[in-house]
C-alpha positions as a Python dict, from the first residue, in 0.01 Angstrom:
ca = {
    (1, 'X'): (0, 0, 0),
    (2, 'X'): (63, 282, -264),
    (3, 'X'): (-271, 436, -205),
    (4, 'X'): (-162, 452, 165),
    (5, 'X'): (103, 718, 21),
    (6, 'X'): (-99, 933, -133),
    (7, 'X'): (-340, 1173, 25),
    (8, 'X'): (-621, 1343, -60),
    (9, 'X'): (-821, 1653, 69),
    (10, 'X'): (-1152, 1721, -139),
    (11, 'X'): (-1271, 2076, -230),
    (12, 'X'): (-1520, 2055, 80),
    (13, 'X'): (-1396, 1929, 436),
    (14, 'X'): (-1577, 1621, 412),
    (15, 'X'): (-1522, 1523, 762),
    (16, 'X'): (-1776, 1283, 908),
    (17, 'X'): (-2058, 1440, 1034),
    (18, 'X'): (-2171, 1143, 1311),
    (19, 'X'): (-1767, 1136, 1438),
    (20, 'X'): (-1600, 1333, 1635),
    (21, 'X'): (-1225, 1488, 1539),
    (22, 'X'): (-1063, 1232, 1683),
    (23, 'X'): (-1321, 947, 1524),
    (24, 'X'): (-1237, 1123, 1214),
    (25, 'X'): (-875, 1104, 1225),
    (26, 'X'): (-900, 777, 1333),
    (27, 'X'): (-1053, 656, 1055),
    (28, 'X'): (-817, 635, 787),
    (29, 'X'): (-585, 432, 996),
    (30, 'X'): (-878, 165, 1044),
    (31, 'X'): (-962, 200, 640),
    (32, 'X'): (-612, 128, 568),
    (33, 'X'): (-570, -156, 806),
    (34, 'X'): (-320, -5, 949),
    (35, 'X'): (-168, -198, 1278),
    (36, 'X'): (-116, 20, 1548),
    (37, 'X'): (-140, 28, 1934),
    (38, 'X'): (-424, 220, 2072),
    (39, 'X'): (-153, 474, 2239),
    (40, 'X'): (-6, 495, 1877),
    (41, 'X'): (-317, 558, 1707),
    (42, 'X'): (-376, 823, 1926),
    (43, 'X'): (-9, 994, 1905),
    (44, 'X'): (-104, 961, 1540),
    (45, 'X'): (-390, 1202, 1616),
    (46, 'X'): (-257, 1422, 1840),
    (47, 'X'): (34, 1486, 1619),
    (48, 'X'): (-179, 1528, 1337),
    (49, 'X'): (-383, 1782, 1575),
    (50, 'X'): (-88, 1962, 1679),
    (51, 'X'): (33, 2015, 1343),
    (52, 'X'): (-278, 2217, 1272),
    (53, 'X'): (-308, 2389, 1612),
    (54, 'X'): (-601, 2197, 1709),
    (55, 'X'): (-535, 1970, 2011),
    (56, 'X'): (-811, 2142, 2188),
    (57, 'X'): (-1094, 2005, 1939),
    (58, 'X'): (-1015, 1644, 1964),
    (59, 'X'): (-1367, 1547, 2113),
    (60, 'X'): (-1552, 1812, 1918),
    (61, 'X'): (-1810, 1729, 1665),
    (62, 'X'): (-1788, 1942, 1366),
    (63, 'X'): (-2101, 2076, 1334),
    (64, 'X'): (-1879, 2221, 1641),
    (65, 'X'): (-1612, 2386, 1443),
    (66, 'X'): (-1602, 2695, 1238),
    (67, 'X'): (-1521, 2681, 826),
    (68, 'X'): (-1157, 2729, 930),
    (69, 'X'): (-1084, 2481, 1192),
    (70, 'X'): (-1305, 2219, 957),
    (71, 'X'): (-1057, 2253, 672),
    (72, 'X'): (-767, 2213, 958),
    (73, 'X'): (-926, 1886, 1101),
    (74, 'X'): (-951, 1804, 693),
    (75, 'X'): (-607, 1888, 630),
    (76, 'X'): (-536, 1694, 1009),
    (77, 'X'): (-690, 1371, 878),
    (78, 'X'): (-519, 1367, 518),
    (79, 'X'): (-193, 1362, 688),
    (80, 'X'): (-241, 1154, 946),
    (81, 'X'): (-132, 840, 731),
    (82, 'X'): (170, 1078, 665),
    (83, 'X'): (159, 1014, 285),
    (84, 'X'): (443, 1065, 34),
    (85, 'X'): (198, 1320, -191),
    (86, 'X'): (-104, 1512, -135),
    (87, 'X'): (-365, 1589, -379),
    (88, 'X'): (-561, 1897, -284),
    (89, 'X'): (-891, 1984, -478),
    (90, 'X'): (-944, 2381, -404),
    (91, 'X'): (-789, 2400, -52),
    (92, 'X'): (-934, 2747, 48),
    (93, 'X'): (-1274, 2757, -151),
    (94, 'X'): (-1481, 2956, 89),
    (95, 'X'): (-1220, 3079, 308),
    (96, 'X'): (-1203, 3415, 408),
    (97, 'X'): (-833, 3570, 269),
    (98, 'X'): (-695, 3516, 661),
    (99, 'X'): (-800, 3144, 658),
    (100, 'X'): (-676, 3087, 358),
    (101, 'X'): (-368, 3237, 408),
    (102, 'X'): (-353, 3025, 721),
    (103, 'X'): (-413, 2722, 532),
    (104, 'X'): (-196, 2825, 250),
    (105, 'X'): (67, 2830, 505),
    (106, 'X'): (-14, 2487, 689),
    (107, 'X'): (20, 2339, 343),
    (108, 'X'): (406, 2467, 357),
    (109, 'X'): (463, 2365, 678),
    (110, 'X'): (359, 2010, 624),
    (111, 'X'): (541, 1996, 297),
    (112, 'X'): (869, 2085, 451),
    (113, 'X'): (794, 1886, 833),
    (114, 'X'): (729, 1586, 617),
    (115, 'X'): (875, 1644, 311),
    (116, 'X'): (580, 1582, 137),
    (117, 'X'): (485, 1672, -252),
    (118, 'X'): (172, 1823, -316),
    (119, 'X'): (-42, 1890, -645),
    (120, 'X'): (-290, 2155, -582),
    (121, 'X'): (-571, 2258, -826),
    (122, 'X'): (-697, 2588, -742),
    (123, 'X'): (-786, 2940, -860),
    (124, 'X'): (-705, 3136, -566),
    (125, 'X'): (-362, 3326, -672),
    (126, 'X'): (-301, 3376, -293),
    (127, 'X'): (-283, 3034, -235),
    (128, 'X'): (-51, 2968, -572),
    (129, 'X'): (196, 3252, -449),
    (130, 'X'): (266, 3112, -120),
    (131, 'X'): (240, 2729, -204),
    (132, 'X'): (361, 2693, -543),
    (133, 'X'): (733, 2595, -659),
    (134, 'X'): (595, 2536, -1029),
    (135, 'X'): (243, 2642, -1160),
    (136, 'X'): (49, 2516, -1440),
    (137, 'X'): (-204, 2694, -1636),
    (138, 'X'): (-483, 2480, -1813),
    (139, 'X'): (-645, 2614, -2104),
    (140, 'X'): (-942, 2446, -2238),
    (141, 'X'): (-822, 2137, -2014),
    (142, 'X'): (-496, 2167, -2183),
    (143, 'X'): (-127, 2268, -2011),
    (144, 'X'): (-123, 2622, -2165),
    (145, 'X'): (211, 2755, -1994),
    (146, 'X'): (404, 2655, -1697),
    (147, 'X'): (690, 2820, -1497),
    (148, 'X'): (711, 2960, -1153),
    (149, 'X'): (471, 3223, -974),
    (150, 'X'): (710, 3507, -1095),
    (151, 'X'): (791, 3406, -1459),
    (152, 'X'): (419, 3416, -1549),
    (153, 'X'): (322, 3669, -1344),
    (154, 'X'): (554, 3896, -1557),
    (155, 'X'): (362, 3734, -1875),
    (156, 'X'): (151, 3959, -2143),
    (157, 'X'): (-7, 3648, -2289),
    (158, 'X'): (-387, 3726, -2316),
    (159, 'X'): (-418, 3360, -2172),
    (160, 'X'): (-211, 3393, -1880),
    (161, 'X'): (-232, 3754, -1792),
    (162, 'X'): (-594, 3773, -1646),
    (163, 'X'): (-500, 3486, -1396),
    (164, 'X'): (-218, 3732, -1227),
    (165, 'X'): (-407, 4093, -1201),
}
């Protein structure tokens, strides 16, 4: 039941190669044992689709879709379950600075629409600026300095600095 709550979205889409978008957001209701009606299931995924602009790909395979609309199915099939936290590994690796912008903003929307948490790891400063309340910078694996995108932004710390230039 808890890990029902929270979701996860891996550096990589990691959709399901074999399933279609639909198949794919389908799937962690079945892995979770989740009880629904098949006209649920599929409001699930339509809402899901919605959410990211996609209700047009729902029977597309995604060898089908382009980098972009991958890591929207992703993002489409993490919060599907509509979990209480999301754990995103990297959410615009490979992006070009439009799509990740785009997805930078998705990330927002779903926070507030849901009012979902979200810890993101990443080391695209875009992506901190417009999704970050509270950043955390690890040095050596170790919580160097936190504060918002502003406060350490303004920082001359050799440490910190680089990150915001």
């Amino acid at each position: 039941h808890i890990r029902v709550k929270i979701g996860f979205l891996f550096q990589s889409s990691a959709l399901y190669d074999s399933m279609t978008v639909r198949e794919n957001l389908e799937f962690p209701l079945r892995r979770h044992w989740i009880t629904k009606t098949r006209d649920e299931v599929n409001e699930l995924v339509m809402e899901a689709l919605d959410n990211v602009g996609l209700t047009n790909a729902v029977d597309l395979m995604p060898s089908e879709l382009s980098g972009g609309m991958r890591n929207r199915i992703w993002l489409a099939r993490t919060f599907v379950l509509k979990p209480d936290i999301i754990l995103y590994d990297e959410p615009t690796t490979g992006l070009d600075p439009i799509t990740g912008r785009e997805i930078s903003k998705l990330i927002v929307d779903i926070q507030h629409k849901y009012n979902t948490s979200s810890i993101i790891i990443t080391h695209d400063m875009g992506c901190a600026r417009i999704v970050a309340n509270r950043i955390m910078v690890l040095v050596n694996g170790v919580c160097y300095a936190e504060g918002t995108f502003a406060e350490l932004e303004k920082s001359n710390d050799p440490n910190i600095k680089p990150f915001f230039e």
